[in-house]
XYZ file of C-alpha atoms in Angstrom:
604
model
C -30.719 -17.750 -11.507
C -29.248 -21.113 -11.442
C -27.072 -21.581 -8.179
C -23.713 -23.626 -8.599
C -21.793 -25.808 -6.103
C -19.305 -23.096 -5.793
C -21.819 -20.372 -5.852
C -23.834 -22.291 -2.866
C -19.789 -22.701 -1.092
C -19.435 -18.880 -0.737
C -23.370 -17.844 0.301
C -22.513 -20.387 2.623
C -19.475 -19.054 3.826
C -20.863 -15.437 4.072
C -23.150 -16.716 6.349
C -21.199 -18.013 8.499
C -18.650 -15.129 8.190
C -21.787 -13.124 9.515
C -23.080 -15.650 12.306
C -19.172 -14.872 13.457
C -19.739 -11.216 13.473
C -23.295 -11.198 15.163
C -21.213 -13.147 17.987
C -18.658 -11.738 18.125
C -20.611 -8.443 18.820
C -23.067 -9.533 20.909
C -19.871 -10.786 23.231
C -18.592 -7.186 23.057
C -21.725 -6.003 23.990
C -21.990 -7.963 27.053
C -18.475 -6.176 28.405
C -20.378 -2.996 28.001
C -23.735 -4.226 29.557
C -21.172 -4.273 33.047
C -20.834 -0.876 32.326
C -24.349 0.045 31.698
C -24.310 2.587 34.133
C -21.482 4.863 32.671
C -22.960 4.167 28.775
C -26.610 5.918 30.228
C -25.327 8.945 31.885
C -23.358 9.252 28.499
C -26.445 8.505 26.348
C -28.522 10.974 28.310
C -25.579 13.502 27.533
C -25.695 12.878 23.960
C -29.367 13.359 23.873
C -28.935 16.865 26.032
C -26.170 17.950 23.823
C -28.339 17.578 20.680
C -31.186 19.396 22.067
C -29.247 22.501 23.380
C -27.776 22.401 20.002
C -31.036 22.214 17.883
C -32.382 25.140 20.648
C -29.627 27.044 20.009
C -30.667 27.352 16.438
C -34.127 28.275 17.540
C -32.623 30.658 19.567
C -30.608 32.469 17.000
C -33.485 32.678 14.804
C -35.341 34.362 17.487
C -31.942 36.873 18.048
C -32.244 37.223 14.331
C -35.905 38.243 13.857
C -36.190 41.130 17.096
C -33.302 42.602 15.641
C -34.751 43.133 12.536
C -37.421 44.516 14.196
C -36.120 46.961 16.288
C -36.784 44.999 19.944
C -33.507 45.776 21.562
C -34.643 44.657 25.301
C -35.637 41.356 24.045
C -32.559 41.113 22.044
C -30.441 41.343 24.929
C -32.884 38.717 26.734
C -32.104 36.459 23.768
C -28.323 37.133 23.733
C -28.305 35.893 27.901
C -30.615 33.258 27.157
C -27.818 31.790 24.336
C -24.626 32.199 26.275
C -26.911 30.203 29.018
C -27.924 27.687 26.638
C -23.731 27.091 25.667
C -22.933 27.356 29.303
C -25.035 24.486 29.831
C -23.891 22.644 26.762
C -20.496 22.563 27.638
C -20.695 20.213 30.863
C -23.426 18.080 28.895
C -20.723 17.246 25.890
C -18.441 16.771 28.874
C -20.324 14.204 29.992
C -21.330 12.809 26.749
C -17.409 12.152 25.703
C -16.437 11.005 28.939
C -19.225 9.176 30.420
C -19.381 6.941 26.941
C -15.361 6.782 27.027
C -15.053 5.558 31.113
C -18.210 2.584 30.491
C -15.987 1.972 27.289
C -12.871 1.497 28.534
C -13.897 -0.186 31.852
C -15.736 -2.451 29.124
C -12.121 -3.151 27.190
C -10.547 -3.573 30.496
C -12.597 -6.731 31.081
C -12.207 -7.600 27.550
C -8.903 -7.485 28.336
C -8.958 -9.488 31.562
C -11.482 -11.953 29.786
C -9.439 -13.164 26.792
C -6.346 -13.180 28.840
C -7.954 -15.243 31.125
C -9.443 -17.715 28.336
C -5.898 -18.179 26.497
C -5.223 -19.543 30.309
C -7.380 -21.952 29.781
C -7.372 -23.017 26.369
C -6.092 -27.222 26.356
C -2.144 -27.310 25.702
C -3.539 -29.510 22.336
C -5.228 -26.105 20.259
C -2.234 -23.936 21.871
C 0.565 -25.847 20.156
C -1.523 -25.643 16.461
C -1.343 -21.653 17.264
C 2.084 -19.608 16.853
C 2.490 -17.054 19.820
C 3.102 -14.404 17.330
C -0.085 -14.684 15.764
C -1.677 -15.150 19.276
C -0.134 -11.789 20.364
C -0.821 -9.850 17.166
C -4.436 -10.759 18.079
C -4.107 -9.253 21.498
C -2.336 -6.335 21.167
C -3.031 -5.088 16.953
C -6.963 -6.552 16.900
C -7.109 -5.812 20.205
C -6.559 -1.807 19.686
C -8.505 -1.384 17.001
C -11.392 -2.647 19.029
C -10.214 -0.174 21.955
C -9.909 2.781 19.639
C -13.595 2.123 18.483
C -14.592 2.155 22.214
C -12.859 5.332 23.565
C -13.288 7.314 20.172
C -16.109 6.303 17.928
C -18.239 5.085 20.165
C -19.317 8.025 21.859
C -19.882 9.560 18.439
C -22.590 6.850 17.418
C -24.730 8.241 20.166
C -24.084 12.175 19.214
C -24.366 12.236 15.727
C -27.344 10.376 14.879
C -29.182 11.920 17.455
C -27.824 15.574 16.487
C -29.129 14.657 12.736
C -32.380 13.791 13.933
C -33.056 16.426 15.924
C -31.590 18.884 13.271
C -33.254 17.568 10.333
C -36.667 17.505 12.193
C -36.463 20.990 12.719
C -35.491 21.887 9.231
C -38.105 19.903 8.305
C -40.631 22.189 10.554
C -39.075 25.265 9.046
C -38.761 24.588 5.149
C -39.450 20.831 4.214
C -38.840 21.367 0.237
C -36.042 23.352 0.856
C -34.135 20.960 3.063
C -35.476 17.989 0.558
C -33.649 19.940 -2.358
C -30.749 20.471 0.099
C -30.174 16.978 1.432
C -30.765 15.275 -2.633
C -27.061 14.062 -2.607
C -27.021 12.998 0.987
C -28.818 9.142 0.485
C -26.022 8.986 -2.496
C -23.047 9.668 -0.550
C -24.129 7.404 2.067
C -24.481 4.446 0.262
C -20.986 5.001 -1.065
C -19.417 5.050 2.058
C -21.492 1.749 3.287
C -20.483 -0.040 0.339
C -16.573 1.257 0.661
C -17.142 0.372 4.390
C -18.088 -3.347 3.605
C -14.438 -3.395 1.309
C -12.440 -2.041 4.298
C -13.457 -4.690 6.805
C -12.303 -7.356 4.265
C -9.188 -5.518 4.145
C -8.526 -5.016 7.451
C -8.824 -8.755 8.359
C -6.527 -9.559 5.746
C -3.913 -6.519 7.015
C -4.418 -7.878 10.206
C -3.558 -11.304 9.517
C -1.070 -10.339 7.583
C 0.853 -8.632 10.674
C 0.180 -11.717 12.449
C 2.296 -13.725 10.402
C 4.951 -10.907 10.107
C 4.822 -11.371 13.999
C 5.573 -14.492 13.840
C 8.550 -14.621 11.339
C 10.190 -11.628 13.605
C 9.456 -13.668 17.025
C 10.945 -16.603 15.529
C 14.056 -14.890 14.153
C 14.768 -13.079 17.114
C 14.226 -16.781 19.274
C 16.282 -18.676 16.843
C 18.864 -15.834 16.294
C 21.809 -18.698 16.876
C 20.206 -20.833 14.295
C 19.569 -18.273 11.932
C 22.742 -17.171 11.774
C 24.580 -20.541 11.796
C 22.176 -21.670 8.939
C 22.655 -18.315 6.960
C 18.497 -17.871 7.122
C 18.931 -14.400 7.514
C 17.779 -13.870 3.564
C 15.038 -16.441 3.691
C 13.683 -15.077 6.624
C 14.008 -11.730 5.280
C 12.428 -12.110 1.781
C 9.358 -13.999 3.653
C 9.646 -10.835 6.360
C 9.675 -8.173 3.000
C 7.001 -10.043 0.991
C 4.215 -10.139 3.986
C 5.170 -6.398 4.968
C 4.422 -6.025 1.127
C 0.792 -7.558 1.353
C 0.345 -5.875 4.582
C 1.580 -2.074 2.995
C -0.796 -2.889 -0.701
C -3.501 -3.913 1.750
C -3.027 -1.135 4.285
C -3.599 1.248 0.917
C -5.950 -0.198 -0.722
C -7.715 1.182 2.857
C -6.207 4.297 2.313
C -7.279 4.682 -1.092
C -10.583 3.857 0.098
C -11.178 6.022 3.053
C -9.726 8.920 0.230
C -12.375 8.291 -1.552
C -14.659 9.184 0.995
C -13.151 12.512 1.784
C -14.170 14.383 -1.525
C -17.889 12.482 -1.460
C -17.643 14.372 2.271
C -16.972 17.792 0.859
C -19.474 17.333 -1.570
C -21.793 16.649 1.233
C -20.764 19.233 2.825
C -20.826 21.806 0.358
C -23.449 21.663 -1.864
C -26.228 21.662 0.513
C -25.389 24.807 1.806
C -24.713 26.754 -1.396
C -28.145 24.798 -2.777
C -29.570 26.630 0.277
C -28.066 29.988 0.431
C -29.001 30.556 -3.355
C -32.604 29.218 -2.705
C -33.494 30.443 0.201
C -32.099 34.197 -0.857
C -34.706 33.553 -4.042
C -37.471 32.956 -1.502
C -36.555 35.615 0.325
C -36.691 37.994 -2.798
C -40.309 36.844 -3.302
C -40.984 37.416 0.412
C -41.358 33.715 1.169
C -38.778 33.468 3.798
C -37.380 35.594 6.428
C -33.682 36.546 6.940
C -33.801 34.575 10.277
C -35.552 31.768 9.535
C -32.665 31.307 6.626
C -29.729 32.338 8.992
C -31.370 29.573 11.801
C -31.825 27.314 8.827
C -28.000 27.548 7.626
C -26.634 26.801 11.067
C -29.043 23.992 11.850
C -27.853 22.808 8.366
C -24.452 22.858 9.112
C -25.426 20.718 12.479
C -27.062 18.371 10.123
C -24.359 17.992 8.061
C -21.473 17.547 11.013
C -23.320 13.766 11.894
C -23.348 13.468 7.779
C -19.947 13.929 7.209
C -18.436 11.808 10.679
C -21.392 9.005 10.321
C -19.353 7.602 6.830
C -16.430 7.852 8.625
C -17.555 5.990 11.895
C -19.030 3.259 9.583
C -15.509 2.994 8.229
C -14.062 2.311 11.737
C -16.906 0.236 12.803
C -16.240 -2.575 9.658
C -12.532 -1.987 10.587
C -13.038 -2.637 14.558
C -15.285 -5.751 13.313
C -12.491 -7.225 11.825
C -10.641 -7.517 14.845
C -13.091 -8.176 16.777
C -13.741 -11.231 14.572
C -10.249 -12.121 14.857
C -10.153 -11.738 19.108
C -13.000 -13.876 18.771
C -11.895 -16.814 17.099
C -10.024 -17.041 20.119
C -12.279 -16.596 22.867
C -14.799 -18.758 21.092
C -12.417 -21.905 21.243
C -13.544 -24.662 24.032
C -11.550 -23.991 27.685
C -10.655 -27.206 29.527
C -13.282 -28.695 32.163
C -12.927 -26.371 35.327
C -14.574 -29.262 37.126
C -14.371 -32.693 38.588
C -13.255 -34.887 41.266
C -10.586 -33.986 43.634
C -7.631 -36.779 44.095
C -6.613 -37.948 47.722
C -2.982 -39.348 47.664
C -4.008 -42.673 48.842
C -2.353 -46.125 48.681
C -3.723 -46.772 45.174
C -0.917 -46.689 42.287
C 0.296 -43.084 41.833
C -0.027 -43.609 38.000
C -1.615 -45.931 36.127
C -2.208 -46.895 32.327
C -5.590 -49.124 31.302
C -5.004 -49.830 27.601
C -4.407 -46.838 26.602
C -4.749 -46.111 22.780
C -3.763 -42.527 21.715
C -3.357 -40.833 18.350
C -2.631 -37.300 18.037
C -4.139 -36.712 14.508
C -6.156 -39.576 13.139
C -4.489 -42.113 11.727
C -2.306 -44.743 13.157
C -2.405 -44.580 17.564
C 1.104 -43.818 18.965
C 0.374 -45.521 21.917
C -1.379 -48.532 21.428
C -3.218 -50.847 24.466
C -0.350 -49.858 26.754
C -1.266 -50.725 30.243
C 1.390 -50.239 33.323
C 1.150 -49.414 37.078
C 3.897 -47.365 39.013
C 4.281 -48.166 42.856
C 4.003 -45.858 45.244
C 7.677 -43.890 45.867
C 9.319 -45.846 42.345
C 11.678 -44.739 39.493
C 10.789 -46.262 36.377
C 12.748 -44.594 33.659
C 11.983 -44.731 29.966
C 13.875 -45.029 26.759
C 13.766 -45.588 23.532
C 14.547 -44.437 19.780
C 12.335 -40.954 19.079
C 8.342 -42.110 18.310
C 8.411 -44.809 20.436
C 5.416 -42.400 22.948
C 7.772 -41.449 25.635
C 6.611 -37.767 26.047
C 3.183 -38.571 24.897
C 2.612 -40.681 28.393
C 3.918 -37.388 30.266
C 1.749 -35.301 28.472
C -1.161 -37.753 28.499
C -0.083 -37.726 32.956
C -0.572 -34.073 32.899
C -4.204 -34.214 30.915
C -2.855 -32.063 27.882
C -5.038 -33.754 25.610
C -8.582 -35.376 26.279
C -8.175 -39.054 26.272
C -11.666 -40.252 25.063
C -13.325 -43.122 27.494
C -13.673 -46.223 24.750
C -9.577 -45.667 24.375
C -8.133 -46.274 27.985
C -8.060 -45.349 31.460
C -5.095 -43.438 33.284
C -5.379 -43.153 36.957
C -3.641 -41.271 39.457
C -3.863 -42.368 43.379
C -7.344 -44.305 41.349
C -8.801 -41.250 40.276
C -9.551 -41.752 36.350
C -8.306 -38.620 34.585
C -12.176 -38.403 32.683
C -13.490 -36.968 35.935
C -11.055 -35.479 37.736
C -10.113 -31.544 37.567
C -7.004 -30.716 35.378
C -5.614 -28.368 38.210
C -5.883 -30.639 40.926
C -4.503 -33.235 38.663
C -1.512 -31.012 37.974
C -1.278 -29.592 41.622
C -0.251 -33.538 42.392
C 2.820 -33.111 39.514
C 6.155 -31.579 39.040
C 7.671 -31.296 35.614
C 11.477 -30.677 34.418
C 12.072 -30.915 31.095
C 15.007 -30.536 28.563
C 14.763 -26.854 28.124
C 13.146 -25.631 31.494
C 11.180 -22.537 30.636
C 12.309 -19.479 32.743
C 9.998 -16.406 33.226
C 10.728 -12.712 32.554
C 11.886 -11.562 36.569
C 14.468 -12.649 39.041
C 15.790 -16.191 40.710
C 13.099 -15.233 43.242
C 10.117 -14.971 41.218
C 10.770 -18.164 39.224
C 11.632 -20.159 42.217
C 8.773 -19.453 43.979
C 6.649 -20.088 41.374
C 6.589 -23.595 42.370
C 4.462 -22.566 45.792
C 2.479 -19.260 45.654
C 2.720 -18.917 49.635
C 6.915 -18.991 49.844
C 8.861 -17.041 51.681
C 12.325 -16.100 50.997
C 13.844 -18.998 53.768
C 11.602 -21.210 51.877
C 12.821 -20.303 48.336
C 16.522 -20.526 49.842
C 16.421 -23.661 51.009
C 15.038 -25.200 48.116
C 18.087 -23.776 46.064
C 20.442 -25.314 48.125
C 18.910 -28.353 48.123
C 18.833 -28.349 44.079
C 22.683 -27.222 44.480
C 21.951 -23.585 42.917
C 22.494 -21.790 45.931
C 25.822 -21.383 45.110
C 26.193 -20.245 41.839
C 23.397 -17.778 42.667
C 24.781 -15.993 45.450
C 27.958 -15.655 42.744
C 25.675 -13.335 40.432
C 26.155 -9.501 41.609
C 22.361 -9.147 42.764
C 22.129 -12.997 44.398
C 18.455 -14.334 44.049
C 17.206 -10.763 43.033
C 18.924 -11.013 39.788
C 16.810 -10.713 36.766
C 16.841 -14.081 34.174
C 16.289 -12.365 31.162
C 13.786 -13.787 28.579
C 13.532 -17.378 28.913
C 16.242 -17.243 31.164
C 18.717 -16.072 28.589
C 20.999 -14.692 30.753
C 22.052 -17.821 32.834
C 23.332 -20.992 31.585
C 21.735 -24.176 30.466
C 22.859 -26.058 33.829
C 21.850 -23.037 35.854
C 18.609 -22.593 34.373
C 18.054 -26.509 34.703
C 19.179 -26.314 38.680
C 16.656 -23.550 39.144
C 13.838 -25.628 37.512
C 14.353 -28.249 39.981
C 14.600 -25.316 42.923
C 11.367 -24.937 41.450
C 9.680 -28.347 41.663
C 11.547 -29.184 45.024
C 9.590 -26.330 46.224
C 6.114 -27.238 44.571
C 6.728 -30.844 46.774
C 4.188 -32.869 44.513
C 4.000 -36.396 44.783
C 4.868 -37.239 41.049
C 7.643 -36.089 39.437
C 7.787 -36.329 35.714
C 11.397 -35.746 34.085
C 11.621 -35.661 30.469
C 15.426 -35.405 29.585
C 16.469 -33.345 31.957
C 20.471 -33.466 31.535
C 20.499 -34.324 27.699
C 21.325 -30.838 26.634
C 24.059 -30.591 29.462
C 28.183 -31.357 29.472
C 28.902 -33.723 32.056
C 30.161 -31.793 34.731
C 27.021 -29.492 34.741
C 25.126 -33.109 34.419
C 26.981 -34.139 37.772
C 25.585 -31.248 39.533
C 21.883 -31.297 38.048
C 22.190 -34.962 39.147
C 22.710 -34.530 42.151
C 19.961 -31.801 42.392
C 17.585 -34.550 40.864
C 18.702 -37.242 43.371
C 17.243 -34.846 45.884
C 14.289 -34.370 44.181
C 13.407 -37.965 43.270
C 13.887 -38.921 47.220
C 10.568 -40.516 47.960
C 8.269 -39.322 45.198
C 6.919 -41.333 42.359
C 9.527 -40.519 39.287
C 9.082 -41.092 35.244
C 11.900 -39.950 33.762
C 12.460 -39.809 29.942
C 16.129 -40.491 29.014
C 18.057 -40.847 25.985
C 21.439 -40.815 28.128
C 21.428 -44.133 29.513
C 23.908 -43.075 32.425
C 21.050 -41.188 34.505
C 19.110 -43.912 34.672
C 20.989 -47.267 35.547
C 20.011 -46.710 39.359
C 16.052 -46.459 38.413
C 13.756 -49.273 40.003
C 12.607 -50.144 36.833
C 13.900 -49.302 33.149
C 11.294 -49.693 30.125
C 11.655 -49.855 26.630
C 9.245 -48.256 23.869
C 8.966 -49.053 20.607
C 5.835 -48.308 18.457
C 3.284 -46.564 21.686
C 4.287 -50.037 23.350
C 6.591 -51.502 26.621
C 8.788 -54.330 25.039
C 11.059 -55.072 27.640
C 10.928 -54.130 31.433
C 13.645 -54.603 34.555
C 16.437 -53.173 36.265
C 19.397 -52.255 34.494
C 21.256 -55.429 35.481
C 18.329 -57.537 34.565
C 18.252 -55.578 30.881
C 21.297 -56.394 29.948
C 21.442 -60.083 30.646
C 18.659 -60.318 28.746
C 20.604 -59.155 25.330
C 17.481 -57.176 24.002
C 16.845 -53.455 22.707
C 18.146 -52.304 26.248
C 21.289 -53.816 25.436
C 22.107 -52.902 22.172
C 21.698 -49.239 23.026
C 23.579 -49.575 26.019
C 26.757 -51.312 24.082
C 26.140 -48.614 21.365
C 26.588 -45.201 24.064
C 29.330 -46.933 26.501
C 31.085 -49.929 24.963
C 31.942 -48.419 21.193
C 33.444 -45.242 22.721
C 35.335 -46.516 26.094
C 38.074 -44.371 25.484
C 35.846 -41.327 25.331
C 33.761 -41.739 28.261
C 30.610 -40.728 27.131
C 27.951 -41.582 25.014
C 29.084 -42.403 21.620
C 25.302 -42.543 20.314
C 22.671 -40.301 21.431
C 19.149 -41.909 21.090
């Protein structure tokens, strides 16, 4: 056979598409090792199950036999001796379901906590290349499949094959040729449903992707309702809504139409070997080869044999499906957390924040920030502007470690702590954020005030309102600070949800403060206010703040320009505008060509 380049591409990539799988199980497994406990007791369930099964056979054919001849006393010992024998196998299938079920969903549980956990982690820079919609498709869709395999086919895996064993050993004992003949299509049947097994986990991932990204178009139609609507996206969104729910539905049958076409190779199985025996084993009993209880034991061991034949195609069905989503869960988990470790940082009188030539591209290609080097002074406001490019969030971002900033491109420090060694949550327990759109969790005033200190009381939470002038407008609302924000704090205003951000940070009471155009999105008597609430905040911490509306930021210590990942001009407002630069023009653009307005005439 002569391999190609494209032949070599996909060996390759089924290689690697089963390196993935043999992790991705072994990391399952490890949840369940936790649980090891729960899986034995289960196991040794299973194991008792099968054997009071395969005895009860034994049993019958005993029943069978002293009838025929005539032994009514040991009859009636055989008859206690059964109903004993079920007695006990009740508890012991009891215990087989259960105990498998508890160590499998205590396993899930973790699985649970685990991934939920790792997303926590995961660096803000592979995060923002995911959709959420996608993400939670993967944690609630993938996620079930994988539980359903745990609390429903995995117990099975332990029963059946054990059951068969035991079953077809027996037969074996009683009639080898006959349960040969029996058994012919069995190998057949089995091989079918392997092979249709291998189709369905190709078809699953695909399904499940596929509801992914139909997660994702309905997340971002019902966050973008206002857009959609003013845009008249309703139809696009729809058609690319009904075109994946298409794929999804064709793909979703063609695993239908698959599993179908086990059910009939099932009857088959289960069928044929029976009528193959009753019509043999009635012939050998005609030529006084076989007795009528060794062929009555011999049917109902068969039909034992046949249960684990008929649900073991089936479980391999679910298994490729489960592996699917397991793949897809971990893709996710597999993905490289940010360093838990490193030095702490002492606020100290080094610099709060400074820049070594700092070089930083997001994708490779030309650096947006390019050998920029600055130093902020301990309690300062230095403000930045410029036209959209220029790096201004990138430095807040780069502040708060969201991306790695590799060694040979730059230095930041904080109090002198370089940001390669220190640890990311003692880098961010030194920094409060407000941004344009302050994010709001799902629960009251309360709960997202507090969030900025995880040991505030009530007084505490209070008093930061009023100092981030929200008090007010809170104890307006009918259930005061118990009153619930609605997603992303839909329910409140843009001001109000901006004024509780700042609540928020006031209360956190971190040394840095980054701001990255906090008022933009505001009218200017809501801007008053949040200005004012800002004032407070600023009030002896070290302040960046990102502005395109020159008004916030004419009282700053220092005001610097960006253009191109670079500072081009620095100095106080005063200072910028003598100087007739960049500063300049933009100010004459927002307050000179639209006096009679009294606001910004350009936005930059």
């Amino acid at each position: 056979m002569v391999w190609k380049r494209g032949d070599n591409g996909v060996v390759m990539q089924k290689q690697k598409g089963m390196l993935t799988l043999w992790k991705s199980v072994m990391w399952l497994i490890s949840f369940v090792k936790s649980h090891k406990g729960w899986m034995i007791a289960g196991i040794i369930a299973a194991v008792a199950a099968a054997v009071i099964e395969i005895w009860t056979g034994n049993l019958i054919q005993q029943l069978t036999t002293k009838a025929e001849q005539g032994e009514s006393q040991l009859v009636v010992n055989t008859v206690y001796m059964v109903l004993i024998v079920i007695a006990v196998g009740v508890p012991a299938k009891y215990f087989m379901v259960y105990g498998v079920e508890k160590g499998g969903a205590r396993a899930m549980r973790d699985l649970r906590n685990y991934t939920m956990h790792h997303i926590g982690q995961l660096p803000i820079h592979y995060l923002e290349k995911q959709h959420s919609g996608d993400m939670v498709s993967r944690l609630t869709n993938d996620v079930q499949l994988i539980n359903q395999f745990m609390i429903r086919d995995l117990p099975q895996w332990f029963y059946h094959p054990l059951l068969f064993i035991g079953c077809f050993s027996y037969l074996l004992w009683i009639r080898w040729e006959l349960v040969l003949l029996s058994l012919l299509l069995v190998p057949i049947s089995l091989f079918v449903a392997q092979w249709i097994g291998k189709q369905l986990q190709q078809l699953t991932e695909e399904a499940q992707a596929s509801t992914g990204q139909m997660n994702v178009i309905l997340q971002d139609t019902l966050g973008g309702m206002a857009l959609v609507k003013s845009y008249l996206l309703q139809g696009l969104l729809f058609r690319s809504y009904q075109s994946l729910l298409q794929f999804t539905l064709q793909k979703r049958l063609a695993v239908s139409k698959r599993e179908a076409i086990v059910t009939p190779i099932l009857f088959t199985l289960m069928i044929s070997p029976v009528v193959f025996a009753v019509l043999y084993g009635s012939y050998l009993i005609s030529k006084g080869l076989f007795s009528t209880g060794e062929l009555i034991a011999f049917l109902y061991l068969l039909n034992l044999c046949l249960e684990p034949l008929q649900n073991i195609p089936t479980l391999i069905t679910h298994t490729f499906e489960m592996s699917g989503a397991l793949k897809r869960v971990y893709e996710i988990v597999k993905q490289p957390v940010e360093r838990q470790e490193g030095s702490t940082i002492s606020i100290s009188a080094a610099p709060p924040v400074a820049f070594e030539q700092v070089s930083f591209a997001y994708d490779k290609g030309t650096p947006l920030l390019q050998d920029l080097s600055f130093t902020i002074d301990q309690g300062k406001t230095v403000a930045l502007v410029g036209a959209s490019g220029g790096g201004k969030s990138t430095v807040i971002k780069l502040i708060c470690g969201f991306y790695p900033l590799a060694a040979e491109h730059g230095t930041i420090r904080i109090f002198g702590e370089s940001l390669h060694d220190c640890n990311p949550e003692e880098l961010r327990s030194h920094l409060s954020v407000v941004t344009q759109d302050s994010y709001l969790f799902s629960g009251t005033i309360s709960d997202n005030i507090g969030y900025g200190h995880p040991h505030a009381t009530l007084h505490d939470i209070i008093a930061s309102a009023k100092l981030a002038n929200a008090h007010s407008f809170i104890m307006e609302l009918a259930e005061g600070y118990q009153t619930d924000v609605g997603e992303r704090g839909g329910l409140l205003s843009g001001g109000q949800r901006q004024r509780i951000a700042i609540a928020r940070a006031i209360l956190k009471d971190a040394p840095i403060l980054l701001l990255d155009e906090p008022t933009s999105a505001l009218d200017t008597e809501t801007e008053m206010l949040v200005q004012e609430a800002l004032n407070v905040l600023m009030k002896d911490r070290t302040t960046i703040v990102i502005a395109h509306r020159l008004s916030t930021i004419q009282h700053a210590d220092e005001i610097w320009v960006m253009e191109n990942g670079q500072i081009v001009e620095a100095g106080s407002h005063t200072q910028l505008l003598e100087q007739g630069g960049t500063y300049a023009r933009l100010y004459h653009q927002q307050f000179v060509a639209a006096p009679a307005e009294g606001k910004e005439a350009v936005s930059i």
